[in-house]
Short mmCIF file of C-alpha atoms and ligand atoms in Angstrom, two decimals:
data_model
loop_
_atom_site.label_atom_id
_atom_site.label_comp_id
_atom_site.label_asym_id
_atom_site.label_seq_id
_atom_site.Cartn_x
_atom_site.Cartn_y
_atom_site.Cartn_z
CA UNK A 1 0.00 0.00 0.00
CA UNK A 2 2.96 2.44 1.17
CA UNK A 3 3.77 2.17 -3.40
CA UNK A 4 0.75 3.72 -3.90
CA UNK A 5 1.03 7.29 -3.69
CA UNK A 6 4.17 6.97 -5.36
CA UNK A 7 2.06 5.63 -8.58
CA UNK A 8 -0.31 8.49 -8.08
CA UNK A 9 2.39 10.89 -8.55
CA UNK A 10 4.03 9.09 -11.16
CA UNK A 11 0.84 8.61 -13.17
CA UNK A 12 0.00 12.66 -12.42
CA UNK A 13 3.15 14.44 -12.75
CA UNK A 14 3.40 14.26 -16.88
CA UNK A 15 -0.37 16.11 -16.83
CA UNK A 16 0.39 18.28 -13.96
CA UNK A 17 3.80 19.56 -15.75
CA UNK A 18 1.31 19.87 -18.87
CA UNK A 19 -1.10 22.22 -17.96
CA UNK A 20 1.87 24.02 -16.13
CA UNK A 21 3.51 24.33 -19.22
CA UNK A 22 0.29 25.35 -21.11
CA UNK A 23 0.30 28.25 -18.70
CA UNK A 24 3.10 29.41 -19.03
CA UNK A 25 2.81 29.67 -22.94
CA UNK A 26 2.10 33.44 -23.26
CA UNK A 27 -0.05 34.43 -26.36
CA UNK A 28 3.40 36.19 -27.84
CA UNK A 29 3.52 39.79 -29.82
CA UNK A 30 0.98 38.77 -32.52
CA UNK A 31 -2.05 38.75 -29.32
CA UNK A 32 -3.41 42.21 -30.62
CA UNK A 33 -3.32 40.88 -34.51
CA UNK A 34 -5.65 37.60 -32.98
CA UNK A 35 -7.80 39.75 -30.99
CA UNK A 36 -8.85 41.81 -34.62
CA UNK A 37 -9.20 38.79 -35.94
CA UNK A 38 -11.21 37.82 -33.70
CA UNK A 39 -12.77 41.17 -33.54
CA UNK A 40 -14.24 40.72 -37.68
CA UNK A 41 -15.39 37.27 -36.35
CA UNK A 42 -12.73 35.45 -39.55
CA UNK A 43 -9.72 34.06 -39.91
CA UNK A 44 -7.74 36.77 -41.89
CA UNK A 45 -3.84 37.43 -41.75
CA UNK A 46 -3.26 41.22 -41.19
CA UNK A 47 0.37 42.32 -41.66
CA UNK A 48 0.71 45.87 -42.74
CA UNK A 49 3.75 47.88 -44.86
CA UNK A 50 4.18 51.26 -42.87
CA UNK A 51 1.95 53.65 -44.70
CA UNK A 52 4.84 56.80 -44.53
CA UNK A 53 8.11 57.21 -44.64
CA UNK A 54 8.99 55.19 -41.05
CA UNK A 55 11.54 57.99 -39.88
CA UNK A 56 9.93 60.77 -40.76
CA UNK A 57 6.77 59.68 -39.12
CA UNK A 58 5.56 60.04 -35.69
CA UNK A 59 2.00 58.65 -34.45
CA UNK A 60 -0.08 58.02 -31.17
CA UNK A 61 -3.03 55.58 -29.72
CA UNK A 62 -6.16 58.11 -30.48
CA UNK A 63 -8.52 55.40 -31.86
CA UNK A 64 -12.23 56.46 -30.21
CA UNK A 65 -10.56 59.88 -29.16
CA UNK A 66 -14.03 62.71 -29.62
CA UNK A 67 -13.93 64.83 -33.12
CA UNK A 68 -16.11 67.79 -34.12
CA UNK A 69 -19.37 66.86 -34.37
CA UNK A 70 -19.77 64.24 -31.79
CA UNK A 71 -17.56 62.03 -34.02
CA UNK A 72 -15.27 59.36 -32.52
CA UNK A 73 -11.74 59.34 -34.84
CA UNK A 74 -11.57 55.84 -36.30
CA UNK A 75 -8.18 55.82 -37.44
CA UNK A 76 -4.34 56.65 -36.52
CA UNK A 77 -3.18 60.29 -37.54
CA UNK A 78 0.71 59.92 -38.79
CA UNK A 79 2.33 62.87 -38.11
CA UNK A 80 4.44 64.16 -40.81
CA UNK A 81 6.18 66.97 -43.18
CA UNK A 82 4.14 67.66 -46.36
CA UNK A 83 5.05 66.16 -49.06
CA UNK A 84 6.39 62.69 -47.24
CA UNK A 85 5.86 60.09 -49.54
CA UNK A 86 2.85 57.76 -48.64
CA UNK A 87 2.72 53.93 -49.31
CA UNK A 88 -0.04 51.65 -50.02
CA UNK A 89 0.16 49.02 -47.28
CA UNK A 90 -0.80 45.79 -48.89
CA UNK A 91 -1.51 44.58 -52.11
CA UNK A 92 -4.63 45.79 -54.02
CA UNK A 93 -6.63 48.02 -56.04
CA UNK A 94 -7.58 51.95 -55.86
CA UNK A 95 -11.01 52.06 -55.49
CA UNK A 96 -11.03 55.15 -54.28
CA UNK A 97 -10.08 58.99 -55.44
CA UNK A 98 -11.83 62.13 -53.95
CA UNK A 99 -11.96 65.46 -52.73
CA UNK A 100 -14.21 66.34 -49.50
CA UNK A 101 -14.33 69.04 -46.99
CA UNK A 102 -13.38 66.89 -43.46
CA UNK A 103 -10.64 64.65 -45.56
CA UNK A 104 -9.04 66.60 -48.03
CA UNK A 105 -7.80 65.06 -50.61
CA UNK A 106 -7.95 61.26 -50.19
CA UNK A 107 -7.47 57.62 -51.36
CA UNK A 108 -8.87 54.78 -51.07
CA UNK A 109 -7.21 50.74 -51.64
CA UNK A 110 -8.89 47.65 -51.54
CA UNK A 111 -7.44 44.46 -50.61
CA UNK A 112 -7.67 40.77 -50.21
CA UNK A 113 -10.74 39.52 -47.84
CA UNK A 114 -12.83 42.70 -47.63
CA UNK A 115 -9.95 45.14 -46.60
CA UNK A 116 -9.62 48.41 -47.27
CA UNK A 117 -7.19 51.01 -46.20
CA UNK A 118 -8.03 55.10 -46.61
CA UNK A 119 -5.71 57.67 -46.35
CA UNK A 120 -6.59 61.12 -46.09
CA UNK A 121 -5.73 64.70 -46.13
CA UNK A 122 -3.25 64.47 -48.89
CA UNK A 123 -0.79 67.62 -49.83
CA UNK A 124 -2.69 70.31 -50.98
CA UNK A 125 -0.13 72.73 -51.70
CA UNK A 126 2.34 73.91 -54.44
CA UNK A 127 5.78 73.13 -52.29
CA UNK A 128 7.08 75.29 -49.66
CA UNK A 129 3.89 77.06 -49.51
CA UNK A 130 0.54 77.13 -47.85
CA UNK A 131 -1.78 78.19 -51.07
CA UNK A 132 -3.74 75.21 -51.52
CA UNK A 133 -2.89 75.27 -55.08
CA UNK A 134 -1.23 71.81 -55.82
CA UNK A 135 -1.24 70.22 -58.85
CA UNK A 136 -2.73 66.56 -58.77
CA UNK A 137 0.51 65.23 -59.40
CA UNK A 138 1.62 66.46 -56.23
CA UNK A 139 -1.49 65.20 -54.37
CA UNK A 140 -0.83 61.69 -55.70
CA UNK A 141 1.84 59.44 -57.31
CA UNK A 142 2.55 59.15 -60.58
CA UNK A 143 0.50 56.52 -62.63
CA UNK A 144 -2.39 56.35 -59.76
CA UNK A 145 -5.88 56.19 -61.33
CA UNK A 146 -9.11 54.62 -59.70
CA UNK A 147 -8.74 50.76 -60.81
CA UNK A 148 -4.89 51.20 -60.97
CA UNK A 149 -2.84 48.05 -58.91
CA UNK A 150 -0.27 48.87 -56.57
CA UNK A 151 1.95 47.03 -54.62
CA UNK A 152 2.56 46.65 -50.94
CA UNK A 153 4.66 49.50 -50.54
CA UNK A 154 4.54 51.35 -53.47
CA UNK A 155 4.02 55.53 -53.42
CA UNK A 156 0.52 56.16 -53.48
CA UNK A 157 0.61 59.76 -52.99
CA UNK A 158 1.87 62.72 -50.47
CA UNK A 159 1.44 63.75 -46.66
CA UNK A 160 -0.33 66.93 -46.46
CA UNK A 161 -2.92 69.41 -44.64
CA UNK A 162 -6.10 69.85 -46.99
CA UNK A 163 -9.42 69.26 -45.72
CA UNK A 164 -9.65 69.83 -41.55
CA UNK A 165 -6.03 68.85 -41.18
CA UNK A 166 -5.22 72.46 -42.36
CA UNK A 167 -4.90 73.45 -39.15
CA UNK A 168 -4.02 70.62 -36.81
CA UNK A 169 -0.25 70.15 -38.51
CA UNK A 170 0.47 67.99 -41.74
CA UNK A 171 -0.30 63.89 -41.41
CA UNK A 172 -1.92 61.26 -43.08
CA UNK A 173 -5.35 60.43 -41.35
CA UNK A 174 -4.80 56.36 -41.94
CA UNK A 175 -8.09 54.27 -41.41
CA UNK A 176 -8.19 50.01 -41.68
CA UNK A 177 -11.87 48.94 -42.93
CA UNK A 178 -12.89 45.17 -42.45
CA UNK A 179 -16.07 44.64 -43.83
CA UNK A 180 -17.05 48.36 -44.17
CA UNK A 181 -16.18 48.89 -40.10
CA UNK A 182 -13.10 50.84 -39.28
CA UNK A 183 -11.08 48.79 -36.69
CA UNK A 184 -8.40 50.06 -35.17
CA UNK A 185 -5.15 50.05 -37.31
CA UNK A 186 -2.88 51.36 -33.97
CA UNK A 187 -1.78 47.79 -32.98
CA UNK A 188 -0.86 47.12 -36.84
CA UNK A 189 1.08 50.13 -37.41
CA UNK A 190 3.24 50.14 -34.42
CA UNK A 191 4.54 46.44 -35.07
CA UNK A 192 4.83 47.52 -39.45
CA UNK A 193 6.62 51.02 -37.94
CA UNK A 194 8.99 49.09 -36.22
CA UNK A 195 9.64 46.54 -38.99
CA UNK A 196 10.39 49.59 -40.84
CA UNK A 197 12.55 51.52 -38.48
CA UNK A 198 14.75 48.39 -38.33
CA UNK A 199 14.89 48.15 -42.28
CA UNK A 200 15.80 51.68 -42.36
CA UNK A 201 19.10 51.27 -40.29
CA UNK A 202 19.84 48.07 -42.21
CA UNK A 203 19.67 50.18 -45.35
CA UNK A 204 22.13 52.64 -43.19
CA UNK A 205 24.46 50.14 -42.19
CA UNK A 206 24.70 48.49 -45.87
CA UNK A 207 27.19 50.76 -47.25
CA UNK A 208 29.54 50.21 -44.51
CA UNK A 209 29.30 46.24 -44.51
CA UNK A 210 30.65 46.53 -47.75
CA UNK A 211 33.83 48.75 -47.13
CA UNK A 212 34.92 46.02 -44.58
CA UNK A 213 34.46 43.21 -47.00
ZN1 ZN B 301 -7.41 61.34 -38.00
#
């Protein structure tokens, strides 16, 4: 009888340390990317190219923050100096071109699995001035039409002030749509600025790598 506890633990010990070790399995950097995911109620991979120049960009958490008009902001605002190149941040089609009062000048992409990504208050002015007198090619990129295809990446336009940015300081008012709904693109960008910022210093550092070779 005295064996018997010592079976007991034997037998118990491989599913004790098993749900210990399924606690201690954290839910890693990609949690917020599951918890959107889980948010649009689908399985969808969500891995963003940093809409702006990375270094030239700064940006804070004001998802929900209160706008004019009883209006909750549904996006990121990237802070930057006009005429910073803009990039489309996946795969996928304009679908959008327009003009309004609140947004300016603005874009529109669509991508893969009912995503779409909207970027507003383009540049407005001619450069160096504040005359809201730009030419379209220096609201958008070269070659950028409504049906055109761009690339992850690829210039889509230029940071500026028109619409209600004109007096809040030049950025790109970035929005992620899912379905139609914003959701909020903060978690996204941080982890594609960062992915950025660190492919930014590798550029840097390439020139030197080479000397020592
Ligand atoms: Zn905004």
């Amino acid at each position: 009888m005295r064996a018997l506890p010592i079976i007991l633990i034997a037998v118990l010990s491989p599913l004790l340390m098993g749900a210990a070790a399924h606690q201690g399995v954290g839910r890693g950097p990609t949690a917020h990317i599951d918890d959107l995911i889980a948010e649009v109620g689908r399985e969808r991979e969500l891995v963003l190219v940093f809409p702006q120049d990375a270094e030239a960009t700064h940006f804070e958490d004001t998802w929900g923050d209160g706008r004019s008009g009883d209006r909750r902001h549904k996006g990121s605002d990237l802070m930057a100096p006009k005429s910073t190149p803009v990039y489309a941040v996946a795969d996928g089609v304009v679908s959008i071109m327009r003009k309004s009062g609140l947004a300016g000048y603005w874009i529109g992409l669509e991508h893969a699995g009912g995503v779409e990504s909207w970027y507003m208050h383009l540049n407005n002015d001619e450069p160096g001035t504040d005359n809201g007198r730009a030419s379209l090619d220096q609201v958008y990129a070269p070659g950028i039409e409504v049906g055109s295809f761009v690339a992850a990446g690829q210039l889509i336009g230029y940071v500026g002030d028109s619409g209600n940015a004109e007096y809040s300081g030049s950025h790109t008012h970035f929005e992620l749509r899912v379905d139609g709904r914003a959701i909020d693109p903060y978690p996204l960008l941080i982890d594609a600025h960062r992915r950025a910022l660190e492919v930014a210093r590798l550029d840097r550092l390439a020139p030197l790598v080479g000397r020592i070779d």
